[in-house]
PDB file of C-alpha atoms in Angstrom:
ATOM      1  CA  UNK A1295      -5.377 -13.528 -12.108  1.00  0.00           C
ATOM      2  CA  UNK A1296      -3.265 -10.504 -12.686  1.00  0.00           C
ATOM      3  CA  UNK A1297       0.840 -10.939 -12.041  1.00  0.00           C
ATOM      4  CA  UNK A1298       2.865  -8.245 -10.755  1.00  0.00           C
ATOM      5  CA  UNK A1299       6.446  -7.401 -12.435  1.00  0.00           C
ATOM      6  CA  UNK A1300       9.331  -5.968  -9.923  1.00  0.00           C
ATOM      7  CA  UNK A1301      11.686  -3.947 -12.083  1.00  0.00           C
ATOM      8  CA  UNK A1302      14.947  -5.355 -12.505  1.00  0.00           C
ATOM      9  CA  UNK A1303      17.021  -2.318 -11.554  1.00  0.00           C
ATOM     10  CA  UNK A1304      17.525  -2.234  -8.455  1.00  0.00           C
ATOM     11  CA  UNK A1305      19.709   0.430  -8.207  1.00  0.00           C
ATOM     12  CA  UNK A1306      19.129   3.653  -6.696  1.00  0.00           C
ATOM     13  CA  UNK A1307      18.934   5.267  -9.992  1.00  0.00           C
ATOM     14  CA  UNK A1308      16.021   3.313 -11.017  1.00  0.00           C
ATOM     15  CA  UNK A1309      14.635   3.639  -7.459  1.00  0.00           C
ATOM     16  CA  UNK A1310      14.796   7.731  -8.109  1.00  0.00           C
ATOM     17  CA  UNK A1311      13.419   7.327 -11.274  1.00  0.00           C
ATOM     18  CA  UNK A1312      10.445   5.523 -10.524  1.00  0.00           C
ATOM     19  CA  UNK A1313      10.115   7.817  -7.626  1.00  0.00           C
ATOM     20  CA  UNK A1314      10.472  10.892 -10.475  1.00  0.00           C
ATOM     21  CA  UNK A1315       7.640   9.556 -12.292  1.00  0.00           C
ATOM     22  CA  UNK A1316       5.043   8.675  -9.727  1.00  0.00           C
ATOM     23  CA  UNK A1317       5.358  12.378  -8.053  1.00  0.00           C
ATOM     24  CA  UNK A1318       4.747  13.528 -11.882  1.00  0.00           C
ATOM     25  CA  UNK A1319       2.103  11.005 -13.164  1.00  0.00           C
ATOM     26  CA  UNK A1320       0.577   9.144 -10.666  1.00  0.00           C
ATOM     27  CA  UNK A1321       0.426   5.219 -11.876  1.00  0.00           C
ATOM     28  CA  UNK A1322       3.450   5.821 -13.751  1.00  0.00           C
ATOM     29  CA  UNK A1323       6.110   3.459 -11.830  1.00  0.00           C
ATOM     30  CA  UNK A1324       3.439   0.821 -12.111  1.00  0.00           C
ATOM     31  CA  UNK A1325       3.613   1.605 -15.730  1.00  0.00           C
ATOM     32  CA  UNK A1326       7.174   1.615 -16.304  1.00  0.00           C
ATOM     33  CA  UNK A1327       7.699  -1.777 -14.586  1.00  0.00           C
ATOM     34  CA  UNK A1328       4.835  -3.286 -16.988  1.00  0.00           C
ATOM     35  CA  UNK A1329       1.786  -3.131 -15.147  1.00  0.00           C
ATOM     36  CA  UNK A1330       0.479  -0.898 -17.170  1.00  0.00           C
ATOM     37  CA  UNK A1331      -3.747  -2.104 -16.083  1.00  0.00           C
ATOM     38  CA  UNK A1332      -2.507  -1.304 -12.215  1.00  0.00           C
ATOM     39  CA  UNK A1333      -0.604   2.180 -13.430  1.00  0.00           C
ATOM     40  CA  UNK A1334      -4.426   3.208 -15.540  1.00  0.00           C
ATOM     41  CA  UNK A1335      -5.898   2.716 -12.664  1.00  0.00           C
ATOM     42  CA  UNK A1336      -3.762   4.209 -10.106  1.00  0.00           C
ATOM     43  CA  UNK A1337      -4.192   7.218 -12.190  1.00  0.00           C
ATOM     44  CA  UNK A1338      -8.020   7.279 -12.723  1.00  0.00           C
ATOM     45  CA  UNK A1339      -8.204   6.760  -9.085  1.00  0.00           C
ATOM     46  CA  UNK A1340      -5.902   9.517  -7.721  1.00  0.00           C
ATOM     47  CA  UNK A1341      -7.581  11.846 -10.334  1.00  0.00           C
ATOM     48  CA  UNK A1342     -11.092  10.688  -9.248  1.00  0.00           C
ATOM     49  CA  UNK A1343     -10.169  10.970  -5.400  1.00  0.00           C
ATOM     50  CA  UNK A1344      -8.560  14.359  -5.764  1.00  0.00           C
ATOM     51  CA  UNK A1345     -11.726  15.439  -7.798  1.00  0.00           C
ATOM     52  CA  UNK A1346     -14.223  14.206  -5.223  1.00  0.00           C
ATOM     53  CA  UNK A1347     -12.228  14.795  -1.837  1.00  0.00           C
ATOM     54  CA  UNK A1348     -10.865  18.473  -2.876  1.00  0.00           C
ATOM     55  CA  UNK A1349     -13.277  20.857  -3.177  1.00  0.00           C
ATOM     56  CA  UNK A1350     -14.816  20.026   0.367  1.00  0.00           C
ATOM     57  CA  UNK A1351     -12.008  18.580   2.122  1.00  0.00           C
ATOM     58  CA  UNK A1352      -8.557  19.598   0.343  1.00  0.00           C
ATOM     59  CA  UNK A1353      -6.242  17.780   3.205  1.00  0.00           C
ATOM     60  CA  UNK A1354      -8.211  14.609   2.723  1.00  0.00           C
ATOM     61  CA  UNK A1355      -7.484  14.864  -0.962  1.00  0.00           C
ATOM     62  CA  UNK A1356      -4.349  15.438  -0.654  1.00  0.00           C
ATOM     63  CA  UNK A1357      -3.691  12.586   1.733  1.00  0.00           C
ATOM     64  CA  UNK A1358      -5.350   9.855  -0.702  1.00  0.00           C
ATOM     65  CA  UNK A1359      -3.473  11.047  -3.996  1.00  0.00           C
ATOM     66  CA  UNK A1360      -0.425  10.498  -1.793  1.00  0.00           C
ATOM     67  CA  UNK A1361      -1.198   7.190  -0.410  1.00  0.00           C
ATOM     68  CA  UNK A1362      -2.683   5.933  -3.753  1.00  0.00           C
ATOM     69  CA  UNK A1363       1.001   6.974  -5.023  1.00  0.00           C
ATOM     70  CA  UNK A1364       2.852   5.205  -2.315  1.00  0.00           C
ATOM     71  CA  UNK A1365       1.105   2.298  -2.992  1.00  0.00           C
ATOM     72  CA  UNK A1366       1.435   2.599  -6.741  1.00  0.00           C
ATOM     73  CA  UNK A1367       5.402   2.568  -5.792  1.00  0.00           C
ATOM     74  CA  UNK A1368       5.338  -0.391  -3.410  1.00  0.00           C
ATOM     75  CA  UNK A1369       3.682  -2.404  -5.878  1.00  0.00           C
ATOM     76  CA  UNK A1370       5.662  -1.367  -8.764  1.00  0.00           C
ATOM     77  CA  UNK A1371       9.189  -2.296  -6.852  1.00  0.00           C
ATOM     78  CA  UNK A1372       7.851  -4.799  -4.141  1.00  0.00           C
ATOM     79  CA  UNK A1373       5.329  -6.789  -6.151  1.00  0.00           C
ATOM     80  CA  UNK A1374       2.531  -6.040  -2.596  1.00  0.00           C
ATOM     81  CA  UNK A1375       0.636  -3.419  -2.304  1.00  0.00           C
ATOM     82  CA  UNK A1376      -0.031  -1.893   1.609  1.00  0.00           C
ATOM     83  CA  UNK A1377      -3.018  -3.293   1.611  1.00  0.00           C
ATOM     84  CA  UNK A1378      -1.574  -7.053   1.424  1.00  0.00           C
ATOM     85  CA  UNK A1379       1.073  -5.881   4.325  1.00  0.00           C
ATOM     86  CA  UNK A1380      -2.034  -4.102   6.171  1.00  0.00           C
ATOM     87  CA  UNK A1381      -4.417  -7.508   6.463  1.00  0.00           C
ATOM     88  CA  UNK A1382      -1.401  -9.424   7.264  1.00  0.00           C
ATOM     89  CA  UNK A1383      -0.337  -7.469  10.130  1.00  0.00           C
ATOM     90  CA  UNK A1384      -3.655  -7.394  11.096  1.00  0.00           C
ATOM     91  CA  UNK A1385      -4.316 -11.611  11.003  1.00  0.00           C
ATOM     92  CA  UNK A1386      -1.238 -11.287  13.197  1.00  0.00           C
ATOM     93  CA  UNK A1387      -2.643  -9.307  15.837  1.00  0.00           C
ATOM     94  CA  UNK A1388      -5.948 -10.990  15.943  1.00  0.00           C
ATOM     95  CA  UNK A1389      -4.036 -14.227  16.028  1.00  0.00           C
ATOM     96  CA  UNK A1390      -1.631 -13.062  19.187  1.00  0.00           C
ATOM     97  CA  UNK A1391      -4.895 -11.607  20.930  1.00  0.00           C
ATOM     98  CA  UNK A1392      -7.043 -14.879  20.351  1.00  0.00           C
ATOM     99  CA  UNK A1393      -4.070 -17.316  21.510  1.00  0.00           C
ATOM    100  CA  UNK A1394      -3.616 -15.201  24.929  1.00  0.00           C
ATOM    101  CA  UNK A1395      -2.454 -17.952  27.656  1.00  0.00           C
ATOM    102  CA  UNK A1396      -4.985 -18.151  30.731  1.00  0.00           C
ATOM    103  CA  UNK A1397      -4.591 -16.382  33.747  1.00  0.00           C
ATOM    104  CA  UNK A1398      -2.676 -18.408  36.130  1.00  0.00           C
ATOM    105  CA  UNK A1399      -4.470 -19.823  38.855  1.00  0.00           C
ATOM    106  CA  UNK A1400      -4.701 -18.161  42.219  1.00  0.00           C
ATOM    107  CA  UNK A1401      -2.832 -19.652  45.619  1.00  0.00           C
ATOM    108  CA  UNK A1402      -6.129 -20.763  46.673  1.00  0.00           C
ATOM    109  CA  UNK A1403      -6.015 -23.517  43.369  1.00  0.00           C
ATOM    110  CA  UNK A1404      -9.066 -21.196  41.877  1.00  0.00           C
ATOM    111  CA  UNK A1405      -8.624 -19.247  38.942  1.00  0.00           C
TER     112      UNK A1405
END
């Protein structure tokens, strides 16, 4: 199993940085905190994305190089990707929607 690396500069410096390199190169803040298999890939998939998506649909291209870049960043200074936040939010939901109390019982004693 893969780890991730945070980057230890926190500062808003680093923060711009990171965000400097993954508008120029996507993959690239994955790269510069170490992950350098996550930051390949982020760039072979924004490339391949942009390259499929474009032609026919350039919004929809132009929406997944930016999310795939996003995420790049997340995971680069949060150590989870979206998709990790996205599946937990939704376990939560389904979790809140299958432990809905039952309706009260009428004033007749039937439900």
């Amino acid at each position: 199993m893969q780890t991730t690396q945070t980057t230890d500069g926190n500062t808003a410096l680093a923060k711009t940085a990171l965000v400097a390199a993954e508008v120029l190169v996507p993959g690239a803040s994955n790269i510069v905190a170490g992950n350098l298999g996550v930051g390949v890939a982020t760039l072979v998939g924004t490339f391949a994305a942009v390259a499929v998506l474009a032609p026919t649909m350039p919004i929809l291209g132009a929406l997944a190089a930016i999310g795939l870049r996003v995420n790049s960043y997340k995971l680069a200074t949060t150590g989870s990707s979206l998709m990790t936040d996205a599946s937990a939010a939704f376990n939560a939901a389904n979790e809140r929607i299958n432990k809905t109390p039952a309706a009260p019982p009428t004033a007749s004693g039937k439900a």
